[in-house]
């Protein structure tokens, strides 16, 4: 099953909005087939493993990180292939919350005389797909709020200088995270200040390290690039910015509140998609934006704010996970920005409550992962 997990990561980014899934077929203690779900719309992991068999699978066992599907979607049911190949026992990691599958896949296998062992390394398998689990049950993207701060909780000095707060290993891990999620979102403040590319810069040839340390993963080549989403109420983004210059190359969505038609037209000609989603306060409604992204099958969003956009996301209640990096520096200064600005909560009892799910050391930096309670 560990091998199946490693294979599953090979679909990082591309499998979305489907889950990442890996499968391994074992006969007499030997691996005779391996597969994974490479890209949404393509073969599921089980059928990919059957397509790579080195010998007949009759009587063999299968390890699969997610309950095999039993419905016709873009692909035919995996359960049929498992039965047809004469598999005797299936070890299943995660359960599939998709109502078309949930429990029915395992039941179908059992009805056909196959032994099914469920919840096998489930916790580890579940770590592959929190985005999918959230998206399939809510129709909304899984939102991750990311920031890098100093040991005294600042994301820039009082003059706005922020390069760099964390070291090389932490920044590599950020590029892995960018490649994992379907979209990356920033506010216009960040775009004007940093002129970022918001792409994933990873060498697929290298062992990925970071959150994949300890796994023998081959990343897709080229790695997946996230869709770039900019929250820009009045369309102030400069046409000569890195994001707009490369909007034909990487899908770029500009969410505005209200904007002049000629500005809109110009940015669309440059390759950006422009949508108007005004909230009651004249700003962009993040709630409407998440609805829009969900309807467009964009299943996860990595927010690399700005304290302003982070505060808006926290206030809108859309954040499912926090990814916090802490660098070994002190900036000080009451005017130096912090990860979540705005008005803030008045009472501890009203604040956003988190579960610490992981704590890693990356070089001299600390990386904390939290889930919303
Ligand atoms: C599996 N193995 O590798 C994956 C599964 O539209 P489709 O046909 O690709 O089906 C998508 C659904 O199938 C998805 O929502 C999830 O429930 C399941 N994904 N199942 O047996 C796989 N990727
Ligand atoms: Zn399937």
PDB file of C-alpha atoms in Angstrom, residues 80-353:
ATOM      1  CA  UNK A  80     -15.765  -4.701 -13.314  1.00  0.00           C
ATOM      2  CA  UNK A  81     -12.086  -4.862 -14.295  1.00  0.00           C
ATOM      3  CA  UNK A  82     -11.181  -6.237 -10.847  1.00  0.00           C
ATOM      4  CA  UNK A  83     -13.786  -9.023 -11.211  1.00  0.00           C
ATOM      5  CA  UNK A  84     -12.872  -9.791 -14.840  1.00  0.00           C
ATOM      6  CA  UNK A  85      -9.192 -10.217 -13.982  1.00  0.00           C
ATOM      7  CA  UNK A  86      -9.978 -12.770 -11.266  1.00  0.00           C
ATOM      8  CA  UNK A  87      -8.521 -10.764  -8.362  1.00  0.00           C
ATOM      9  CA  UNK A  88      -9.063 -12.727  -5.125  1.00  0.00           C
ATOM     10  CA  UNK A  89      -8.644 -10.000  -2.498  1.00  0.00           C
ATOM     11  CA  UNK A  90      -8.609  -6.185  -2.520  1.00  0.00           C
ATOM     12  CA  UNK A  91      -6.986  -4.055   0.172  1.00  0.00           C
ATOM     13  CA  UNK A  92      -8.635  -0.603   0.213  1.00  0.00           C
ATOM     14  CA  UNK A  93      -7.083   2.501   1.847  1.00  0.00           C
ATOM     15  CA  UNK A  94      -9.490   5.475   1.811  1.00  0.00           C
ATOM     16  CA  UNK A  95     -13.243   5.308   1.525  1.00  0.00           C
ATOM     17  CA  UNK A  96     -14.755   7.226  -1.394  1.00  0.00           C
ATOM     18  CA  UNK A  97     -17.289   9.829  -0.199  1.00  0.00           C
ATOM     19  CA  UNK A  98     -18.553  10.282  -3.790  1.00  0.00           C
ATOM     20  CA  UNK A  99     -22.255   9.333  -3.387  1.00  0.00           C
ATOM     21  CA  UNK A 100     -22.032   7.379  -6.679  1.00  0.00           C
ATOM     22  CA  UNK A 101     -19.407   5.098  -5.140  1.00  0.00           C
ATOM     23  CA  UNK A 102     -19.485   5.332  -1.334  1.00  0.00           C
ATOM     24  CA  UNK A 103     -19.657   1.761   0.035  1.00  0.00           C
ATOM     25  CA  UNK A 104     -21.112   0.444  -3.221  1.00  0.00           C
ATOM     26  CA  UNK A 105     -17.731  -0.337  -4.751  1.00  0.00           C
ATOM     27  CA  UNK A 106     -16.697  -2.581  -1.867  1.00  0.00           C
ATOM     28  CA  UNK A 107     -20.168  -4.177  -1.745  1.00  0.00           C
ATOM     29  CA  UNK A 108     -20.049  -5.018  -5.480  1.00  0.00           C
ATOM     30  CA  UNK A 109     -16.665  -6.727  -5.065  1.00  0.00           C
ATOM     31  CA  UNK A 110     -17.940  -8.804  -2.122  1.00  0.00           C
ATOM     32  CA  UNK A 111     -21.084  -9.806  -4.039  1.00  0.00           C
ATOM     33  CA  UNK A 112     -18.736 -11.170  -6.667  1.00  0.00           C
ATOM     34  CA  UNK A 113     -16.859 -13.369  -4.212  1.00  0.00           C
ATOM     35  CA  UNK A 114     -13.863 -11.077  -3.729  1.00  0.00           C
ATOM     36  CA  UNK A 115     -12.507 -10.556  -0.218  1.00  0.00           C
ATOM     37  CA  UNK A 116     -12.273  -6.844   0.666  1.00  0.00           C
ATOM     38  CA  UNK A 117     -10.075  -5.514   3.473  1.00  0.00           C
ATOM     39  CA  UNK A 118     -11.064  -1.887   4.158  1.00  0.00           C
ATOM     40  CA  UNK A 119      -9.313   0.962   6.004  1.00  0.00           C
ATOM     41  CA  UNK A 120      -5.892  -0.500   5.208  1.00  0.00           C
ATOM     42  CA  UNK A 121      -3.321   2.283   6.006  1.00  0.00           C
ATOM     43  CA  UNK A 122      -6.346   4.544   5.740  1.00  0.00           C
ATOM     44  CA  UNK A 123      -4.876   7.529   7.593  1.00  0.00           C
ATOM     45  CA  UNK A 124      -1.868   7.658   5.295  1.00  0.00           C
ATOM     46  CA  UNK A 125      -4.037   7.173   2.204  1.00  0.00           C
ATOM     47  CA  UNK A 126      -6.453   9.904   3.354  1.00  0.00           C
ATOM     48  CA  UNK A 127      -3.557  12.408   3.288  1.00  0.00           C
ATOM     49  CA  UNK A 128      -3.534  12.124  -0.503  1.00  0.00           C
ATOM     50  CA  UNK A 129      -6.957  13.624  -0.986  1.00  0.00           C
ATOM     51  CA  UNK A 130      -8.368  16.142   1.539  1.00  0.00           C
ATOM     52  CA  UNK A 131      -9.131  18.428  -1.448  1.00  0.00           C
ATOM     53  CA  UNK A 132     -11.165  15.750  -3.232  1.00  0.00           C
ATOM     54  CA  UNK A 133     -13.026  14.720  -0.058  1.00  0.00           C
ATOM     55  CA  UNK A 134     -14.025  18.346   0.562  1.00  0.00           C
ATOM     56  CA  UNK A 135     -14.912  19.147  -3.043  1.00  0.00           C
ATOM     57  CA  UNK A 136     -16.980  16.018  -3.728  1.00  0.00           C
ATOM     58  CA  UNK A 137     -19.030  16.566  -0.557  1.00  0.00           C
ATOM     59  CA  UNK A 138     -19.521  20.373  -0.798  1.00  0.00           C
ATOM     60  CA  UNK A 139     -18.990  21.368  -4.445  1.00  0.00           C
ATOM     61  CA  UNK A 140     -16.674  24.124  -3.139  1.00  0.00           C
ATOM     62  CA  UNK A 141     -12.901  24.275  -3.423  1.00  0.00           C
ATOM     63  CA  UNK A 142     -10.682  23.236  -0.524  1.00  0.00           C
ATOM     64  CA  UNK A 143      -8.957  26.455   0.523  1.00  0.00           C
ATOM     65  CA  UNK A 144      -5.443  26.577   1.985  1.00  0.00           C
ATOM     66  CA  UNK A 145      -4.169  29.810   3.531  1.00  0.00           C
ATOM     67  CA  UNK A 146      -0.371  29.984   3.269  1.00  0.00           C
ATOM     68  CA  UNK A 147       2.094  32.452   4.720  1.00  0.00           C
ATOM     69  CA  UNK A 148       5.720  32.714   5.744  1.00  0.00           C
ATOM     70  CA  UNK A 149       6.424  34.770   8.844  1.00  0.00           C
ATOM     71  CA  UNK A 150       9.285  35.581  11.186  1.00  0.00           C
ATOM     72  CA  UNK A 151       9.614  34.207  14.705  1.00  0.00           C
ATOM     73  CA  UNK A 152       7.857  37.418  15.855  1.00  0.00           C
ATOM     74  CA  UNK A 153       4.954  36.928  13.468  1.00  0.00           C
ATOM     75  CA  UNK A 154       5.759  39.420  10.682  1.00  0.00           C
ATOM     76  CA  UNK A 155       5.389  38.769   6.929  1.00  0.00           C
ATOM     77  CA  UNK A 156       7.505  41.820   5.944  1.00  0.00           C
ATOM     78  CA  UNK A 157       9.598  44.534   7.583  1.00  0.00           C
ATOM     79  CA  UNK A 158       8.083  47.965   8.198  1.00  0.00           C
ATOM     80  CA  UNK A 159       9.300  49.044   4.725  1.00  0.00           C
ATOM     81  CA  UNK A 160       7.681  46.016   3.050  1.00  0.00           C
ATOM     82  CA  UNK A 161      10.890  44.046   2.496  1.00  0.00           C
ATOM     83  CA  UNK A 162      10.192  40.304   2.659  1.00  0.00           C
ATOM     84  CA  UNK A 163      12.862  38.511   0.598  1.00  0.00           C
ATOM     85  CA  UNK A 164      13.504  36.106   2.170  1.00  0.00           C
ATOM     86  CA  UNK A 165      11.910  35.118   5.433  1.00  0.00           C
ATOM     87  CA  UNK A 166      12.480  31.396   4.982  1.00  0.00           C
ATOM     88  CA  UNK A 167      15.329  29.364   3.505  1.00  0.00           C
ATOM     89  CA  UNK A 168      15.744  27.248   0.394  1.00  0.00           C
ATOM     90  CA  UNK A 169      14.125  24.020   1.676  1.00  0.00           C
ATOM     91  CA  UNK A 170      10.968  25.807   2.806  1.00  0.00           C
ATOM     92  CA  UNK A 171      10.692  27.696  -0.478  1.00  0.00           C
ATOM     93  CA  UNK A 172      11.055  24.422  -2.408  1.00  0.00           C
ATOM     94  CA  UNK A 173       8.205  23.010  -0.364  1.00  0.00           C
ATOM     95  CA  UNK A 174       6.057  26.012  -1.311  1.00  0.00           C
ATOM     96  CA  UNK A 175       6.599  25.224  -5.010  1.00  0.00           C
ATOM     97  CA  UNK A 176       5.493  21.629  -4.332  1.00  0.00           C
ATOM     98  CA  UNK A 177       2.363  22.980  -2.646  1.00  0.00           C
ATOM     99  CA  UNK A 178       1.705  25.318  -5.591  1.00  0.00           C
ATOM    100  CA  UNK A 179       1.915  22.367  -7.972  1.00  0.00           C
ATOM    101  CA  UNK A 180      -0.398  20.270  -5.817  1.00  0.00           C
ATOM    102  CA  UNK A 181      -3.350  22.649  -5.730  1.00  0.00           C
ATOM    103  CA  UNK A 182      -5.637  23.469  -8.652  1.00  0.00           C
ATOM    104  CA  UNK A 183      -5.380  27.237  -8.272  1.00  0.00           C
ATOM    105  CA  UNK A 184      -3.234  29.811  -6.542  1.00  0.00           C
ATOM    106  CA  UNK A 185      -4.848  33.030  -5.376  1.00  0.00           C
ATOM    107  CA  UNK A 186      -3.377  36.417  -4.488  1.00  0.00           C
ATOM    108  CA  UNK A 187      -4.714  39.898  -3.883  1.00  0.00           C
ATOM    109  CA  UNK A 188      -3.891  42.892  -6.057  1.00  0.00           C
ATOM    110  CA  UNK A 189      -1.744  44.308  -3.208  1.00  0.00           C
ATOM    111  CA  UNK A 190       0.668  41.374  -3.468  1.00  0.00           C
ATOM    112  CA  UNK A 191       0.688  41.584  -7.262  1.00  0.00           C
ATOM    113  CA  UNK A 192       1.549  45.308  -7.246  1.00  0.00           C
ATOM    114  CA  UNK A 193       4.209  44.890  -4.550  1.00  0.00           C
ATOM    115  CA  UNK A 194       5.966  41.724  -5.809  1.00  0.00           C
ATOM    116  CA  UNK A 195       5.012  41.322  -9.494  1.00  0.00           C
ATOM    117  CA  UNK A 196       4.912  37.538  -8.944  1.00  0.00           C
ATOM    118  CA  UNK A 197       4.600  34.706 -11.516  1.00  0.00           C
ATOM    119  CA  UNK A 198       2.616  32.469  -9.126  1.00  0.00           C
ATOM    120  CA  UNK A 199       3.802  29.328 -10.910  1.00  0.00           C
ATOM    121  CA  UNK A 200       5.447  26.149  -9.631  1.00  0.00           C
ATOM    122  CA  UNK A 201       9.176  26.030 -10.263  1.00  0.00           C
ATOM    123  CA  UNK A 202      10.213  22.418  -9.642  1.00  0.00           C
ATOM    124  CA  UNK A 203      12.670  20.169 -11.414  1.00  0.00           C
ATOM    125  CA  UNK A 204      10.717  16.918 -12.092  1.00  0.00           C
ATOM    126  CA  UNK A 205      14.029  15.066 -12.468  1.00  0.00           C
ATOM    127  CA  UNK A 206      14.958  15.710  -8.841  1.00  0.00           C
ATOM    128  CA  UNK A 207      13.552  13.769  -5.879  1.00  0.00           C
ATOM    129  CA  UNK A 208      10.882  16.145  -4.603  1.00  0.00           C
ATOM    130  CA  UNK A 209      11.723  16.198  -0.859  1.00  0.00           C
ATOM    131  CA  UNK A 210       9.612  18.591   1.231  1.00  0.00           C
ATOM    132  CA  UNK A 211       6.252  17.065   2.145  1.00  0.00           C
ATOM    133  CA  UNK A 212       7.118  14.096  -0.096  1.00  0.00           C
ATOM    134  CA  UNK A 213      10.351  13.359   1.804  1.00  0.00           C
ATOM    135  CA  UNK A 214      10.583   9.662   2.572  1.00  0.00           C
ATOM    136  CA  UNK A 215       8.406   8.687  -0.400  1.00  0.00           C
ATOM    137  CA  UNK A 216       9.904   7.404  -3.640  1.00  0.00           C
ATOM    138  CA  UNK A 217       7.801   9.631  -5.885  1.00  0.00           C
ATOM    139  CA  UNK A 218       8.232  10.369  -9.570  1.00  0.00           C
ATOM    140  CA  UNK A 219       6.543  13.691 -10.225  1.00  0.00           C
ATOM    141  CA  UNK A 220       4.760  14.268 -13.509  1.00  0.00           C
ATOM    142  CA  UNK A 221       6.980  15.900 -16.143  1.00  0.00           C
ATOM    143  CA  UNK A 222       6.303  18.753 -16.594  1.00  0.00           C
ATOM    144  CA  UNK A 223       4.849  19.353 -13.127  1.00  0.00           C
ATOM    145  CA  UNK A 224       1.309  20.690 -12.915  1.00  0.00           C
ATOM    146  CA  UNK A 225       0.922  24.463 -12.996  1.00  0.00           C
ATOM    147  CA  UNK A 226      -1.859  26.000 -10.925  1.00  0.00           C
ATOM    148  CA  UNK A 227      -4.449  28.333 -12.403  1.00  0.00           C
ATOM    149  CA  UNK A 228      -3.688  31.860 -11.180  1.00  0.00           C
ATOM    150  CA  UNK A 229      -6.487  33.821  -9.588  1.00  0.00           C
ATOM    151  CA  UNK A 230      -6.119  37.487  -8.677  1.00  0.00           C
ATOM    152  CA  UNK A 231      -8.635  39.322  -6.520  1.00  0.00           C
ATOM    153  CA  UNK A 232      -8.572  42.793  -8.061  1.00  0.00           C
ATOM    154  CA  UNK A 233     -11.769  44.769  -7.340  1.00  0.00           C
ATOM    155  CA  UNK A 234     -11.112  47.630  -9.782  1.00  0.00           C
ATOM    156  CA  UNK A 235      -8.807  45.843 -12.246  1.00  0.00           C
ATOM    157  CA  UNK A 236      -5.675  47.761 -11.292  1.00  0.00           C
ATOM    158  CA  UNK A 237      -3.389  44.960 -12.516  1.00  0.00           C
ATOM    159  CA  UNK A 238      -0.821  46.436 -14.959  1.00  0.00           C
ATOM    160  CA  UNK A 239      -0.926  44.908 -18.476  1.00  0.00           C
ATOM    161  CA  UNK A 240       2.884  44.724 -18.319  1.00  0.00           C
ATOM    162  CA  UNK A 241       2.894  42.666 -15.076  1.00  0.00           C
ATOM    163  CA  UNK A 242       4.367  39.155 -15.159  1.00  0.00           C
ATOM    164  CA  UNK A 243       0.913  37.650 -14.646  1.00  0.00           C
ATOM    165  CA  UNK A 244      -0.705  39.396 -17.609  1.00  0.00           C
ATOM    166  CA  UNK A 245       2.360  38.995 -19.836  1.00  0.00           C
ATOM    167  CA  UNK A 246       2.110  35.217 -19.376  1.00  0.00           C
ATOM    168  CA  UNK A 247      -1.705  34.925 -19.313  1.00  0.00           C
ATOM    169  CA  UNK A 248      -1.739  33.060 -22.639  1.00  0.00           C
ATOM    170  CA  UNK A 249       0.699  30.514 -21.219  1.00  0.00           C
ATOM    171  CA  UNK A 250      -0.889  29.931 -17.773  1.00  0.00           C
ATOM    172  CA  UNK A 251      -4.641  30.178 -17.199  1.00  0.00           C
ATOM    173  CA  UNK A 252      -5.259  33.433 -15.315  1.00  0.00           C
ATOM    174  CA  UNK A 253      -8.550  34.521 -13.756  1.00  0.00           C
ATOM    175  CA  UNK A 254      -9.112  38.107 -12.586  1.00  0.00           C
ATOM    176  CA  UNK A 255     -11.967  38.531 -10.115  1.00  0.00           C
ATOM    177  CA  UNK A 256     -13.206  42.124  -9.949  1.00  0.00           C
ATOM    178  CA  UNK A 257     -16.123  43.950  -8.361  1.00  0.00           C
ATOM    179  CA  UNK A 258     -16.820  46.530 -10.993  1.00  0.00           C
ATOM    180  CA  UNK A 259     -14.503  47.727 -13.688  1.00  0.00           C
ATOM    181  CA  UNK A 260     -14.462  49.822 -16.821  1.00  0.00           C
ATOM    182  CA  UNK A 261     -15.330  47.847 -19.955  1.00  0.00           C
ATOM    183  CA  UNK A 262     -12.201  48.980 -21.839  1.00  0.00           C
ATOM    184  CA  UNK A 263      -9.913  47.741 -19.035  1.00  0.00           C
ATOM    185  CA  UNK A 264     -11.736  44.418 -19.037  1.00  0.00           C
ATOM    186  CA  UNK A 265     -11.457  44.100 -22.796  1.00  0.00           C
ATOM    187  CA  UNK A 266      -7.750  44.837 -22.817  1.00  0.00           C
ATOM    188  CA  UNK A 267      -6.984  42.228 -20.138  1.00  0.00           C
ATOM    189  CA  UNK A 268      -9.131  39.630 -21.884  1.00  0.00           C
ATOM    190  CA  UNK A 269      -7.287  40.247 -25.127  1.00  0.00           C
ATOM    191  CA  UNK A 270      -4.071  39.602 -23.206  1.00  0.00           C
ATOM    192  CA  UNK A 271      -5.443  36.139 -22.352  1.00  0.00           C
ATOM    193  CA  UNK A 272      -6.935  36.647 -18.881  1.00  0.00           C
ATOM    194  CA  UNK A 273     -10.461  35.607 -17.895  1.00  0.00           C
ATOM    195  CA  UNK A 274     -12.268  38.438 -16.164  1.00  0.00           C
ATOM    196  CA  UNK A 275     -15.293  37.861 -13.919  1.00  0.00           C
ATOM    197  CA  UNK A 276     -17.267  40.376 -11.947  1.00  0.00           C
ATOM    198  CA  UNK A 277     -18.324  39.127  -8.495  1.00  0.00           C
ATOM    199  CA  UNK A 278     -19.163  42.161  -6.350  1.00  0.00           C
ATOM    200  CA  UNK A 279     -19.944  41.797  -2.656  1.00  0.00           C
ATOM    201  CA  UNK A 280     -22.078  44.165  -0.613  1.00  0.00           C
ATOM    202  CA  UNK A 281     -19.030  46.191   0.477  1.00  0.00           C
ATOM    203  CA  UNK A 282     -17.883  47.013  -3.082  1.00  0.00           C
ATOM    204  CA  UNK A 283     -15.052  44.471  -2.779  1.00  0.00           C
ATOM    205  CA  UNK A 284     -14.893  41.087  -4.522  1.00  0.00           C
ATOM    206  CA  UNK A 285     -17.112  38.529  -2.774  1.00  0.00           C
ATOM    207  CA  UNK A 286     -14.824  35.601  -1.887  1.00  0.00           C
ATOM    208  CA  UNK A 287     -17.885  33.464  -1.221  1.00  0.00           C
ATOM    209  CA  UNK A 288     -19.142  34.057  -4.764  1.00  0.00           C
ATOM    210  CA  UNK A 289     -15.637  33.491  -6.088  1.00  0.00           C
ATOM    211  CA  UNK A 290     -15.435  30.084  -4.373  1.00  0.00           C
ATOM    212  CA  UNK A 291     -18.877  29.197  -5.804  1.00  0.00           C
ATOM    213  CA  UNK A 292     -17.648  30.192  -9.261  1.00  0.00           C
ATOM    214  CA  UNK A 293     -14.424  28.173  -8.963  1.00  0.00           C
ATOM    215  CA  UNK A 294     -16.342  25.148  -7.632  1.00  0.00           C
ATOM    216  CA  UNK A 295     -18.797  25.314 -10.557  1.00  0.00           C
ATOM    217  CA  UNK A 296     -15.774  25.345 -12.854  1.00  0.00           C
ATOM    218  CA  UNK A 297     -14.412  22.162 -11.207  1.00  0.00           C
ATOM    219  CA  UNK A 298     -11.488  23.982  -9.620  1.00  0.00           C
ATOM    220  CA  UNK A 299     -11.293  21.813  -6.509  1.00  0.00           C
ATOM    221  CA  UNK A 300      -8.601  23.522  -4.453  1.00  0.00           C
ATOM    222  CA  UNK A 301      -7.164  26.994  -3.925  1.00  0.00           C
ATOM    223  CA  UNK A 302      -3.838  27.947  -2.343  1.00  0.00           C
ATOM    224  CA  UNK A 303      -4.068  31.518  -1.046  1.00  0.00           C
ATOM    225  CA  UNK A 304      -0.716  33.254  -0.904  1.00  0.00           C
ATOM    226  CA  UNK A 305      -1.885  36.565   0.561  1.00  0.00           C
ATOM    227  CA  UNK A 306      -1.387  39.463   1.808  1.00  0.00           C
ATOM    228  CA  UNK A 307      -2.870  39.947   5.272  1.00  0.00           C
ATOM    229  CA  UNK A 308      -5.824  41.755   3.696  1.00  0.00           C
ATOM    230  CA  UNK A 309      -6.889  38.865   1.497  1.00  0.00           C
ATOM    231  CA  UNK A 310      -6.206  36.382   4.314  1.00  0.00           C
ATOM    232  CA  UNK A 311      -8.435  38.352   6.663  1.00  0.00           C
ATOM    233  CA  UNK A 312     -11.195  38.450   4.051  1.00  0.00           C
ATOM    234  CA  UNK A 313     -10.865  34.675   3.568  1.00  0.00           C
ATOM    235  CA  UNK A 314     -10.997  34.012   7.315  1.00  0.00           C
ATOM    236  CA  UNK A 315     -14.003  36.337   7.678  1.00  0.00           C
ATOM    237  CA  UNK A 316     -15.788  34.623   4.777  1.00  0.00           C
ATOM    238  CA  UNK A 317     -15.245  31.256   6.525  1.00  0.00           C
ATOM    239  CA  UNK A 318     -13.784  29.599   3.429  1.00  0.00           C
ATOM    240  CA  UNK A 319     -10.403  28.488   4.840  1.00  0.00           C
ATOM    241  CA  UNK A 320     -10.051  24.715   5.436  1.00  0.00           C
ATOM    242  CA  UNK A 321      -6.309  24.494   6.041  1.00  0.00           C
ATOM    243  CA  UNK A 322      -3.481  26.764   7.183  1.00  0.00           C
ATOM    244  CA  UNK A 323       0.067  26.238   5.910  1.00  0.00           C
ATOM    245  CA  UNK A 324       2.377  28.401   8.058  1.00  0.00           C
ATOM    246  CA  UNK A 325       6.141  28.729   7.628  1.00  0.00           C
ATOM    247  CA  UNK A 326       8.251  30.303  10.361  1.00  0.00           C
ATOM    248  CA  UNK A 327      11.728  31.666   9.571  1.00  0.00           C
ATOM    249  CA  UNK A 328      14.404  32.259  12.241  1.00  0.00           C
ATOM    250  CA  UNK A 329      14.313  36.089  12.187  1.00  0.00           C
ATOM    251  CA  UNK A 330      12.833  38.950  14.184  1.00  0.00           C
ATOM    252  CA  UNK A 331      11.584  42.007  12.244  1.00  0.00           C
ATOM    253  CA  UNK A 332       9.845  43.936  15.016  1.00  0.00           C
ATOM    254  CA  UNK A 333       7.888  47.113  14.380  1.00  0.00           C
ATOM    255  CA  UNK A 334       4.221  47.824  14.996  1.00  0.00           C
ATOM    256  CA  UNK A 335       3.877  48.843  11.315  1.00  0.00           C
ATOM    257  CA  UNK A 336       5.368  45.602  10.000  1.00  0.00           C
ATOM    258  CA  UNK A 337       2.615  43.473   8.419  1.00  0.00           C
ATOM    259  CA  UNK A 338       1.296  40.255   9.943  1.00  0.00           C
ATOM    260  CA  UNK A 339      -0.326  37.241   8.211  1.00  0.00           C
ATOM    261  CA  UNK A 340      -3.942  38.201   8.962  1.00  0.00           C
ATOM    262  CA  UNK A 341      -4.684  41.934   9.125  1.00  0.00           C
ATOM    263  CA  UNK A 342      -8.043  43.722   9.147  1.00  0.00           C
ATOM    264  CA  UNK A 343     -10.181  44.197  12.229  1.00  0.00           C
ATOM    265  CA  UNK A 344      -9.628  40.782  13.779  1.00  0.00           C
ATOM    266  CA  UNK A 345     -11.747  38.932  16.324  1.00  0.00           C
ATOM    267  CA  UNK A 346     -12.690  40.587  19.625  1.00  0.00           C
ATOM    268  CA  UNK A 347     -12.817  37.425  21.705  1.00  0.00           C
ATOM    269  CA  UNK A 348     -10.800  34.244  21.895  1.00  0.00           C
ATOM    270  CA  UNK A 349     -14.064  32.341  21.929  1.00  0.00           C
ATOM    271  CA  UNK A 350     -15.002  33.884  18.542  1.00  0.00           C
ATOM    272  CA  UNK A 351     -11.630  33.223  16.893  1.00  0.00           C
ATOM    273  CA  UNK A 352     -10.899  30.725  14.131  1.00  0.00           C
ATOM    274  CA  UNK A 353     -10.087  27.408  15.809  1.00  0.00           C
TER     275      UNK A 353
END
